[in-house]
Tab-separated table of C-alpha atoms in Angstrom:
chain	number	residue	atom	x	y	z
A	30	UNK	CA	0.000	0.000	0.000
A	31	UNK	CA	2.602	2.250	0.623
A	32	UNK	CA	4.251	1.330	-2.361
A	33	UNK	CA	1.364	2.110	-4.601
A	34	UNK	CA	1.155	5.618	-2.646
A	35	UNK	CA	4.816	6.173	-3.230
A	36	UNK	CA	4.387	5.739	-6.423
A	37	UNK	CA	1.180	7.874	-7.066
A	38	UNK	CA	2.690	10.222	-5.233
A	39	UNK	CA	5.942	10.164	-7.636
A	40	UNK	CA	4.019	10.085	-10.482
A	41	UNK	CA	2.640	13.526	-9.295
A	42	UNK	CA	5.518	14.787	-8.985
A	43	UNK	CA	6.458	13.981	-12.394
A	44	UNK	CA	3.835	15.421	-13.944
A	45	UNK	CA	4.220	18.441	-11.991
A	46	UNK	CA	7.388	19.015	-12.866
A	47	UNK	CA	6.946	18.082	-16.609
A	48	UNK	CA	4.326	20.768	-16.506
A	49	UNK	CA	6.542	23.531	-15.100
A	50	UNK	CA	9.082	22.498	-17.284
A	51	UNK	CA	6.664	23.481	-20.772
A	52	UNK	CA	5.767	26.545	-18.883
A	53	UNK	CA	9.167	27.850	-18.299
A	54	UNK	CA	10.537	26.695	-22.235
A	55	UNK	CA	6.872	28.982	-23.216
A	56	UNK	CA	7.816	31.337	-21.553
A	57	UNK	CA	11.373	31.458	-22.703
A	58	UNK	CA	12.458	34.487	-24.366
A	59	UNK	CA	13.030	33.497	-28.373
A	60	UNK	CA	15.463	35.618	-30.360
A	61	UNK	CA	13.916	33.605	-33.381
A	62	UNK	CA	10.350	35.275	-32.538
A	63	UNK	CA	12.712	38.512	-31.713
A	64	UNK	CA	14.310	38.674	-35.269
A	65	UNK	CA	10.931	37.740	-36.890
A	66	UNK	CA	8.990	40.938	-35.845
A	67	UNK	CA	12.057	42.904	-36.638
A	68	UNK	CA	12.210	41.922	-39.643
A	69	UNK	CA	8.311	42.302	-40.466
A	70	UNK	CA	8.233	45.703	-39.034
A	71	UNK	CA	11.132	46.505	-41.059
A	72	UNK	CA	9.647	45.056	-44.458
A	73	UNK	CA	6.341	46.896	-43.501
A	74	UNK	CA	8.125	50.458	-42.806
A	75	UNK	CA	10.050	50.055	-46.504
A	76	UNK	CA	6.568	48.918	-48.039
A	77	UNK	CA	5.088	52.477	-46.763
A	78	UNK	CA	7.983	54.508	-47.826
A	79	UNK	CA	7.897	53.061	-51.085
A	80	UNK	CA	4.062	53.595	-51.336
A	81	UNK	CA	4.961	57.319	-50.744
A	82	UNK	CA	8.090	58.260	-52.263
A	83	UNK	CA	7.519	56.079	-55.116
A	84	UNK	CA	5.403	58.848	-57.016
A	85	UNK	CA	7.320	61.587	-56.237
A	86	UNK	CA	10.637	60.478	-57.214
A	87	UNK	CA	9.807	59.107	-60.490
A	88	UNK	CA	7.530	61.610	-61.320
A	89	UNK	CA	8.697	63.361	-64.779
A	90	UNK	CA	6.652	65.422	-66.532
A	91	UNK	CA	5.860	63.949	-69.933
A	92	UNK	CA	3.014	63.552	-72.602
A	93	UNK	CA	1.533	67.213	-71.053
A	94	UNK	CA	-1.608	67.655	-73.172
A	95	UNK	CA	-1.263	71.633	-74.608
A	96	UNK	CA	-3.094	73.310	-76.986
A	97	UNK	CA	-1.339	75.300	-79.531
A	98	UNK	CA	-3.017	78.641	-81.636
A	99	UNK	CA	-0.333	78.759	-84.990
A	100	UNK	CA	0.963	76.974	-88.151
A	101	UNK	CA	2.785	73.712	-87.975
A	102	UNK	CA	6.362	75.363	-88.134
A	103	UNK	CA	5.659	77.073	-85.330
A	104	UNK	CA	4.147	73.923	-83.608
A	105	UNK	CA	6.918	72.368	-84.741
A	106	UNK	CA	9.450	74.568	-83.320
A	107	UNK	CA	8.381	74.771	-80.259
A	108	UNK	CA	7.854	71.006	-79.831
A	109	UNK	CA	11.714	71.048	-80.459
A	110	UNK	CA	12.792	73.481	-77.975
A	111	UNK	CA	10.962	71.761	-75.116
A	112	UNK	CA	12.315	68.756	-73.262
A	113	UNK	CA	12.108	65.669	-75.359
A	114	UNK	CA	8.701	64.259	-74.209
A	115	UNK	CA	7.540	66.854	-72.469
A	116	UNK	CA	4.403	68.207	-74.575
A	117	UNK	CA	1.450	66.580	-76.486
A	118	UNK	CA	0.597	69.554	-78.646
A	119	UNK	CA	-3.044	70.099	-80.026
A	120	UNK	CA	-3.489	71.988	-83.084
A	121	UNK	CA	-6.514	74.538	-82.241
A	122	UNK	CA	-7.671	77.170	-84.526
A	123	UNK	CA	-8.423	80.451	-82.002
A	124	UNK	CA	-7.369	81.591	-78.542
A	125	UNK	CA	-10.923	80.942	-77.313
A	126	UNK	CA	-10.820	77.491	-78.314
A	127	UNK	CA	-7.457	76.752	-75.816
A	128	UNK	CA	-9.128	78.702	-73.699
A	129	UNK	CA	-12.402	76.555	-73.516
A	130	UNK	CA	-10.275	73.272	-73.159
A	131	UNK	CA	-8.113	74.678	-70.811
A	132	UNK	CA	-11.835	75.615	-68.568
A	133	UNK	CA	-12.744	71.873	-69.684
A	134	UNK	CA	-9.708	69.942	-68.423
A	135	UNK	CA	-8.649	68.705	-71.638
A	136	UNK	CA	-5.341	70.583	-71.384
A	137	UNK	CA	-2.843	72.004	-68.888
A	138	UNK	CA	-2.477	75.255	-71.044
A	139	UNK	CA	-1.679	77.248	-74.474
A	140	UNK	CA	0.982	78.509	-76.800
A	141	UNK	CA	-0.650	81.366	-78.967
A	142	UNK	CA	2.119	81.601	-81.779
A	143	UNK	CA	0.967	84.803	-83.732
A	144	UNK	CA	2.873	88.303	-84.094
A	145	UNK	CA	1.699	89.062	-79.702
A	146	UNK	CA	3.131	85.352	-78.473
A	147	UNK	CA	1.096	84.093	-75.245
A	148	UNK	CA	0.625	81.628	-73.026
A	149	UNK	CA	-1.500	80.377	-71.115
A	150	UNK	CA	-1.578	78.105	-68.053
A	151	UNK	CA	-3.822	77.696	-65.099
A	152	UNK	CA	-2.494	77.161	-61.682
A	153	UNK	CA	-5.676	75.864	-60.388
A	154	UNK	CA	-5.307	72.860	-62.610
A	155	UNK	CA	-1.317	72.339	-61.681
A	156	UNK	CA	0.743	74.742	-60.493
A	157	UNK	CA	3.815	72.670	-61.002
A	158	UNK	CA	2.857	72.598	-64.918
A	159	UNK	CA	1.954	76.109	-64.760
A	160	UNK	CA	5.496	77.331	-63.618
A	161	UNK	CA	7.048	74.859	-66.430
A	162	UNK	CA	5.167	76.756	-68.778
A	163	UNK	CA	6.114	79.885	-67.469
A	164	UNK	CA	9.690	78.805	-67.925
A	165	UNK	CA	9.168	77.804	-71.347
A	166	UNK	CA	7.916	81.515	-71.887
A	167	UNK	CA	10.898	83.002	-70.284
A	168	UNK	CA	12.932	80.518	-72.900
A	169	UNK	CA	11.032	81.912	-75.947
A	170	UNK	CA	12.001	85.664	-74.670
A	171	UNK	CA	15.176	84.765	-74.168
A	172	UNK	CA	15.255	83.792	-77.699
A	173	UNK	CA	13.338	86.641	-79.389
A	174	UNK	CA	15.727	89.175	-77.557
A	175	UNK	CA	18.407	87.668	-78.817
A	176	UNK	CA	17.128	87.666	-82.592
A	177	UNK	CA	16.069	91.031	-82.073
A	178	UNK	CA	19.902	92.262	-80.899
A	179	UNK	CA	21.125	90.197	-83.791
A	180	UNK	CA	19.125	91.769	-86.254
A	181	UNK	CA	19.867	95.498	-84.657
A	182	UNK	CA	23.550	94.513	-85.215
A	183	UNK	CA	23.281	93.422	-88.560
A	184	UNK	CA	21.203	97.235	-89.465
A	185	UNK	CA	24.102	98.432	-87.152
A	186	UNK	CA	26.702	97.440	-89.711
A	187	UNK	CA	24.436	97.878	-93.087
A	188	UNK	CA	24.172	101.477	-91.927
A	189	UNK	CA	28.243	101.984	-91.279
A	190	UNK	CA	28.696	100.237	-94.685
A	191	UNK	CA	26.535	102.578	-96.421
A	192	UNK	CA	27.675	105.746	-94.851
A	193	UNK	CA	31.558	104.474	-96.009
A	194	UNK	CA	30.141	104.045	-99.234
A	195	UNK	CA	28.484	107.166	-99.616
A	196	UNK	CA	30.941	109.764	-98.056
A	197	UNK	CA	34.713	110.535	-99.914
A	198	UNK	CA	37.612	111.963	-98.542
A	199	UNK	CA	37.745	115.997	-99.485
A	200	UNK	CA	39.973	117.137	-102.495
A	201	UNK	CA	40.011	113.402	-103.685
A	202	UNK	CA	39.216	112.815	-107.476
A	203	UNK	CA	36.589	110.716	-109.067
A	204	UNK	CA	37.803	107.676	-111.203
A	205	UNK	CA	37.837	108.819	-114.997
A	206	UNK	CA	36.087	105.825	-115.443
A	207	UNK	CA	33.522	105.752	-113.083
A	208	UNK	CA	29.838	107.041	-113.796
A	209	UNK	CA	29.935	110.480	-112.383
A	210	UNK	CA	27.401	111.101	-109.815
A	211	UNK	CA	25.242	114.216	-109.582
A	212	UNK	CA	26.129	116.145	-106.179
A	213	UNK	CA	22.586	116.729	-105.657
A	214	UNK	CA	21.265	113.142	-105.967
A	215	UNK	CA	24.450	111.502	-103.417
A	216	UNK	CA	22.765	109.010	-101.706
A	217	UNK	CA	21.920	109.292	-98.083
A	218	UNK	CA	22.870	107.128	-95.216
A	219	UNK	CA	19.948	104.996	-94.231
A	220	UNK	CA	18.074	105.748	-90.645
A	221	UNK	CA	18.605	103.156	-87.715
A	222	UNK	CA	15.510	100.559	-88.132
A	223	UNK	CA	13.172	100.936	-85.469
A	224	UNK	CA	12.251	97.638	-83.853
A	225	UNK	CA	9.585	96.708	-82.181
A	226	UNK	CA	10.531	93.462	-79.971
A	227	UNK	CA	7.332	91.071	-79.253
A	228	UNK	CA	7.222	90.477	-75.697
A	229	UNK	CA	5.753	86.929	-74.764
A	230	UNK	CA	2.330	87.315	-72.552
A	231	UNK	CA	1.616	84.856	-69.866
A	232	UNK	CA	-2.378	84.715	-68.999
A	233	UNK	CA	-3.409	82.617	-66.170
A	234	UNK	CA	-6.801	81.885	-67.807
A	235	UNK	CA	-8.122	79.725	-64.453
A	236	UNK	CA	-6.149	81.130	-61.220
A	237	UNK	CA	-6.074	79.916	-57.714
A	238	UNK	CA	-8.367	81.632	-55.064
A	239	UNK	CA	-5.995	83.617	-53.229
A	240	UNK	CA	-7.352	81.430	-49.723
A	241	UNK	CA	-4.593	79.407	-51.704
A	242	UNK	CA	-2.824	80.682	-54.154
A	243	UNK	CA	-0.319	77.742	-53.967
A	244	UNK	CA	-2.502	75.498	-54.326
A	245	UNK	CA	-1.126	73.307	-51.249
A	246	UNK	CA	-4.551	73.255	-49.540
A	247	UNK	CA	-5.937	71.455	-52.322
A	248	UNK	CA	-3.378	69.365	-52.988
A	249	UNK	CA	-3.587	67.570	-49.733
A	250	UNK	CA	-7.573	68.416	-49.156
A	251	UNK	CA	-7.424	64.462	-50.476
A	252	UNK	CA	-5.766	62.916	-47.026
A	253	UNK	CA	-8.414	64.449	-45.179
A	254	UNK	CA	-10.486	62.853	-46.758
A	255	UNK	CA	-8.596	59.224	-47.021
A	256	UNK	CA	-8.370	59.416	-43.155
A	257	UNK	CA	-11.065	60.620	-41.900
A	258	UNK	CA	-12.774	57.400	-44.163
A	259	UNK	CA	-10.573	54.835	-42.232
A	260	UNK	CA	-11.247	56.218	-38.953
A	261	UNK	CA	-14.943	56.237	-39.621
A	262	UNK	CA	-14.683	53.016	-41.015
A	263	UNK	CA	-13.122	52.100	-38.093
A	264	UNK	CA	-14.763	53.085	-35.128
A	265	UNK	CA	-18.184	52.204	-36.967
A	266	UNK	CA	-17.100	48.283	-37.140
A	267	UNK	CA	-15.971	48.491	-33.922
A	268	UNK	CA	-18.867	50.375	-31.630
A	269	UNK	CA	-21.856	49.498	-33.698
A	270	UNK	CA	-21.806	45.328	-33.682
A	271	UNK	CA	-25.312	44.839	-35.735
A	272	UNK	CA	-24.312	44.258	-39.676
A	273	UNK	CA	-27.171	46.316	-40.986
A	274	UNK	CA	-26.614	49.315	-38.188
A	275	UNK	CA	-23.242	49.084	-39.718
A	276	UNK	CA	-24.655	50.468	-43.008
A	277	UNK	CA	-26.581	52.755	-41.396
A	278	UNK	CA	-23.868	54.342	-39.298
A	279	UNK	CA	-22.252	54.340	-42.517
A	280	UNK	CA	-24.517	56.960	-43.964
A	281	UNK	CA	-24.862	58.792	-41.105
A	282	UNK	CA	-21.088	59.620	-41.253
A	283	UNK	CA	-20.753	60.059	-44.318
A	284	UNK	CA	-23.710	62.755	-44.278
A	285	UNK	CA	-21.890	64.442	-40.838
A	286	UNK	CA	-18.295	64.324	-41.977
A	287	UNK	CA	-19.194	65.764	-45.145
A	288	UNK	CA	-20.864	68.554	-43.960
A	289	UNK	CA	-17.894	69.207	-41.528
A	290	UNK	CA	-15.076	68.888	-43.705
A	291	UNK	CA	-16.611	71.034	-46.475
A	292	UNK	CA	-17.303	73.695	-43.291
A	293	UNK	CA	-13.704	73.573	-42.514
A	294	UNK	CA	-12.158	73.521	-45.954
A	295	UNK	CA	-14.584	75.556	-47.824
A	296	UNK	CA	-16.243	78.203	-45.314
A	297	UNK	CA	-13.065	78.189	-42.979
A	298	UNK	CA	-10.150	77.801	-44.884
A	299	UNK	CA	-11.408	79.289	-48.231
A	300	UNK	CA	-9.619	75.954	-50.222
A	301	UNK	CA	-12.393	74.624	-52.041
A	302	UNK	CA	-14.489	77.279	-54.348
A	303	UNK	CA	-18.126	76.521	-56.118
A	304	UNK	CA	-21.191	75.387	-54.470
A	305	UNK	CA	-21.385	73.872	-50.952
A	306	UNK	CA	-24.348	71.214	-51.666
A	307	UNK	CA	-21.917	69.947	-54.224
A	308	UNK	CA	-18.772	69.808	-52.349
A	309	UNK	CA	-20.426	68.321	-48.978
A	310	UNK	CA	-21.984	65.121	-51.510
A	311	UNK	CA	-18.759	64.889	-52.911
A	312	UNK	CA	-16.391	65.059	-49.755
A	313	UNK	CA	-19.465	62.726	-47.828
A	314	UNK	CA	-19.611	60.529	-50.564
A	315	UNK	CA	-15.924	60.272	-50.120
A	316	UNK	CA	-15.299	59.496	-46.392
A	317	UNK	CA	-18.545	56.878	-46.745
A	318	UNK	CA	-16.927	55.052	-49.798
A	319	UNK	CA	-13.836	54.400	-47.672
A	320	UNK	CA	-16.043	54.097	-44.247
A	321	UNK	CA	-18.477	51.442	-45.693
A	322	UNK	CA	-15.793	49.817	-47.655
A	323	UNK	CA	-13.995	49.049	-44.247
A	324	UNK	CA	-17.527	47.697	-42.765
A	325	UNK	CA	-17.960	45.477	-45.549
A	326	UNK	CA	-14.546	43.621	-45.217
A	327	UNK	CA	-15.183	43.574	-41.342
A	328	UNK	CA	-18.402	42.303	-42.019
A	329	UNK	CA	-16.879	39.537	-43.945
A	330	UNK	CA	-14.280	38.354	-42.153
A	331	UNK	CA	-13.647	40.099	-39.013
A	332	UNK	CA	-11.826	42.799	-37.789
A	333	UNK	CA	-8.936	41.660	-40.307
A	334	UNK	CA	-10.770	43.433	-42.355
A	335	UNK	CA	-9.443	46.807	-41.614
A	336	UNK	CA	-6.410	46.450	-43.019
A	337	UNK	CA	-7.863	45.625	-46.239
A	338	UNK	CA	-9.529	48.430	-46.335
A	339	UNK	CA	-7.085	50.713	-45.182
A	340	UNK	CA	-3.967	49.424	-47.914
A	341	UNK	CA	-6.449	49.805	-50.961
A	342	UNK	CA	-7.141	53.601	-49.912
A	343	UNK	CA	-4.273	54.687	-47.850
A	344	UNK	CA	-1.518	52.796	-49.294
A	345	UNK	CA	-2.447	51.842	-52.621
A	346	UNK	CA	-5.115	54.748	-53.684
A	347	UNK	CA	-3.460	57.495	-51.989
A	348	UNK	CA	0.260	57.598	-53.933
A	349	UNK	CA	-1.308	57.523	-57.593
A	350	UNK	CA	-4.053	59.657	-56.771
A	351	UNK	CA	-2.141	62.776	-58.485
A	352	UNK	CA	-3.170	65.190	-55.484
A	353	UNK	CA	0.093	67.124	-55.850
A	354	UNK	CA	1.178	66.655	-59.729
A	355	UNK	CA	-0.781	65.743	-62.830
A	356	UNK	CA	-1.040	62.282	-63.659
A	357	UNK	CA	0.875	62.336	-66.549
A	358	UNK	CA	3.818	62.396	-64.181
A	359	UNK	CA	3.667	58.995	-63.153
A	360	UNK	CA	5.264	56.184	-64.636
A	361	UNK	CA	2.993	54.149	-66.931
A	362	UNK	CA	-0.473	53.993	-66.878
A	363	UNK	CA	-0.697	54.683	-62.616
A	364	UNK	CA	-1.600	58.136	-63.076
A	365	UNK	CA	-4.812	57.077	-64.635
A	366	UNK	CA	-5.318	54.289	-62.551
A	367	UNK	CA	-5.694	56.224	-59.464
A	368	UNK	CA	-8.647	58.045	-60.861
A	369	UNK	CA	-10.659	55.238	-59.994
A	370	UNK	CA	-9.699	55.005	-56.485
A	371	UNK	CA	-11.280	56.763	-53.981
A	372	UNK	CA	-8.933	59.619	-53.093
A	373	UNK	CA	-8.104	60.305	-56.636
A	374	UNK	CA	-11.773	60.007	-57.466
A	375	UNK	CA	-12.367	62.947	-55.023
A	376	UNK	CA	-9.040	65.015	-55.461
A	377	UNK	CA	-10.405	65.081	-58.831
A	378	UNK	CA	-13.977	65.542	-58.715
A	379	UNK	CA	-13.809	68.583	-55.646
A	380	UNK	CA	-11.003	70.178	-58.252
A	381	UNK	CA	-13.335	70.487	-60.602
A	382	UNK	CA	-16.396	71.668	-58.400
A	383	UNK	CA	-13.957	74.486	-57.085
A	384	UNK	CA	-12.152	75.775	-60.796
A	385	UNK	CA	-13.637	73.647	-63.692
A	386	UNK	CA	-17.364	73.725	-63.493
A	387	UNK	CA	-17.433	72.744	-67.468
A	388	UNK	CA	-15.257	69.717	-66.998
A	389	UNK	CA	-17.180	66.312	-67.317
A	390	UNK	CA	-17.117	64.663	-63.844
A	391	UNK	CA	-19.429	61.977	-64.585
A	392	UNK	CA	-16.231	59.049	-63.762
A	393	UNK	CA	-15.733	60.221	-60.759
A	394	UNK	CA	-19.026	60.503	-59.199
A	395	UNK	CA	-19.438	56.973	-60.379
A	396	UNK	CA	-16.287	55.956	-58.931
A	397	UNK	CA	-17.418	57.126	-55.543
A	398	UNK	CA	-20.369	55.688	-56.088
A	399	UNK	CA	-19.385	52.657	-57.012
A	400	UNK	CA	-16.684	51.811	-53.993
A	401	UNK	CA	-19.681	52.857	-51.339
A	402	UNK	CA	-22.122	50.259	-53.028
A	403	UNK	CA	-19.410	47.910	-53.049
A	404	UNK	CA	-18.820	48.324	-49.124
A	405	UNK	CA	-22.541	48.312	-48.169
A	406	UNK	CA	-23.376	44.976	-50.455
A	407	UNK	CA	-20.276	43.743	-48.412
A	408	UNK	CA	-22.207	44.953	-45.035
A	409	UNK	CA	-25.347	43.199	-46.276
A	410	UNK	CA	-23.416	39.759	-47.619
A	411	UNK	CA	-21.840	39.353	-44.275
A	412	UNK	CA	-25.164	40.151	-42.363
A	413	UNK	CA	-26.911	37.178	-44.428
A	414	UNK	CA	-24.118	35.103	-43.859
A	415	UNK	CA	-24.121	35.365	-39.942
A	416	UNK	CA	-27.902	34.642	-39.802
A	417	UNK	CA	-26.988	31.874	-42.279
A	418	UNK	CA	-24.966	29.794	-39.852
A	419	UNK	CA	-26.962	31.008	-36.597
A	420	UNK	CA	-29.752	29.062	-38.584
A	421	UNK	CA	-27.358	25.718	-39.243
A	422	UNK	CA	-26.278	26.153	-35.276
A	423	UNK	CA	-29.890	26.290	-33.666
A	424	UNK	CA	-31.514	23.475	-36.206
């Protein structure tokens, strides 16, 4: 009997220390798990910086759509003056045609080739092409100056070349030979040319309000908006636990925050121009596209869903969007890829509510329009499927 308690009574033991033992290798520090995280933070911090830097350091402006007022030479020539790339000219026939497409988006700006040279930009479309532009003009008067002295030097020396011709030393005699020249009819040295030297104009047919006359408010008006989504998205899928309140709360927010932001950035701040219905749908639509995207993933699979949204509209949207520079600038085919993403959906379409009324917005409405259906059919799959399997558990 003893025995047999002995031995239950080792066997205890045994366990007990077999189970202290796991415990203590658990809770043993690992450098394994150490190096791990460091190196998954590490990969995640490069993966950011490249989704930000990425645009702006390969950015080069190329394929700039410009209108151009003047024959082909002239088109021509100044095709071959600017960087190689640089411009896609379009023939137009008057000023007030460039002018038109400049008001309609469908170019940056204008070269008016004709005896007054002009051009024109607009800073509330892109500053950054605007001041290119404005160097090209400073180029083309650098040129015509230079013509102009030549040409003042070459009268210069036809002048001195006549008045040597026409004057003699006194007391000298006249060639026997040569036609003798009536002292009344000796020609006369020619006057100096006067010349008039075209000065290049530069018209700023659509400026910025001068709220903003950089144009820095509106460039980053967009990661307002991109934030503000994800942190509505956020707290929505995490305070409000019914699916279909989700989409509710969704609305709500993004008929609140629009309304705010516009406040802040129109009334407040003066960035945004044009009509205030119009910019609080757009900004609302905005922050509820990104909000009720978020939902819909959370919705779907849990609160891994977050992330999801968040890398499509802060990391992946956000560095093509072409808040800052035209889209052209981007490599490839990015620039117009990030129109139909949310923030450069809305960079775009509150641009144009502000400074292009005539542009056609119709893509990016639907855009917005689209991502928020998109997130509330997401809400409403993930509702059905939850009832789904409550169903299978209780029968």
């Amino acid at each position: 009997m003893q025995t047999r308690i002995l031995s239950s009574s080792d066997g205890t033991d045994d366990s007990r220390g077999r189970t202290s033992t796991a415990e203590t290798s658990a809770r043993k520090p690992s450098l394994k798990q150490a190096l791990l995280a460091a190196v998954f933070a590490a990969a995640i911090v490069t993966v950011i910086l490249l989704a930000f830097s990425w645009p702006t350091v390969t950015s080069d402006p190329k394929d700039l759509p410009i209108a151009a007022v003047g024959d082909q030479e002239q088109i021509d020539q100044i095709t071959a003056d600017a960087p190689d790339g640089m411009l896609d000219l379009k023939k137009v026939d008057t000023r007030a045609e460039a002018q038109q497409l400049i008001r309609e988006r469908e170019v940056y700006g204008a070269f008016v080739l004709s005896d007054d040279p002009e051009i024109l930009t607009s800073t509330a479309a892109s500053p950054p092409v605007a001041q290119q532009l404005s160097g090209i003009a400073a180029q083309m008067q650098q040129k015509i100056d230079k013509q102009a002295i030549s040409g003042m030097q070459d009268g210069m020396k036809e002048m001195q070349d006549a008045l040597a011709a026409s004057s003699q030393p006194a007391g000298s005699q006249p060639d026997p030979g040569a036609p003798q020249q009536n002292p009344g009819n000796q020609t006369q040295a020619p006057d100096a040319p006067a010349m008039e030297v075209p000065e290049v104009t530069v018209t700023d047919v659509v400026p910025l309000n001068d709220d903003d006359s950089t144009g820095a408010g509106l460039a980053i008006a967009g990661l307002p908006l991109t934030i503000g989504g994800i942190v509505g998205g956020v707290l929505t899928s995490m305070l409000v636990h019914s699916r279909r309140m989700r989409a509710v709360a969704v609305v709500a927010y993004g008929a609140i925050g629009g309304l705010a932001l516009t406040l802040v950035l129109q009334t407040w701040f003066g960035i945004l121009q044009g009509n205030f219905g119009l910019n609080v749908l757009a900004a609302g639509l905005a922050v509820a596209a990104t909000a009720a995207l978020i939902n819909g993933f959370v919705s779907l699979i849990g609160p891994g869903g977050i992330a999801i949204g968040a890398v499509l509209t802060m990391f992946i949207g956000n560095p093509i969007a072409s808040l800052q520079a035209p889209r052209e600038f981007l490599a490839g085919a990015w620039g117009d890829i990030g129109q139909f993403f949310v923030p450069g959906a809305s960079g775009t379409l509150l641009r144009d509510l502000s400074y292009f009324p005539d542009a056609p917005m119709a893509m990016q409405w639907w855009a917005l329009i689209g991502w928020f259906a998109l997130g509330i059919v997401l809400i409403l799959v993930g509702h059905l499927k939850a009832h789904s399997k409550q169903r299978v558990a209780v029968s």
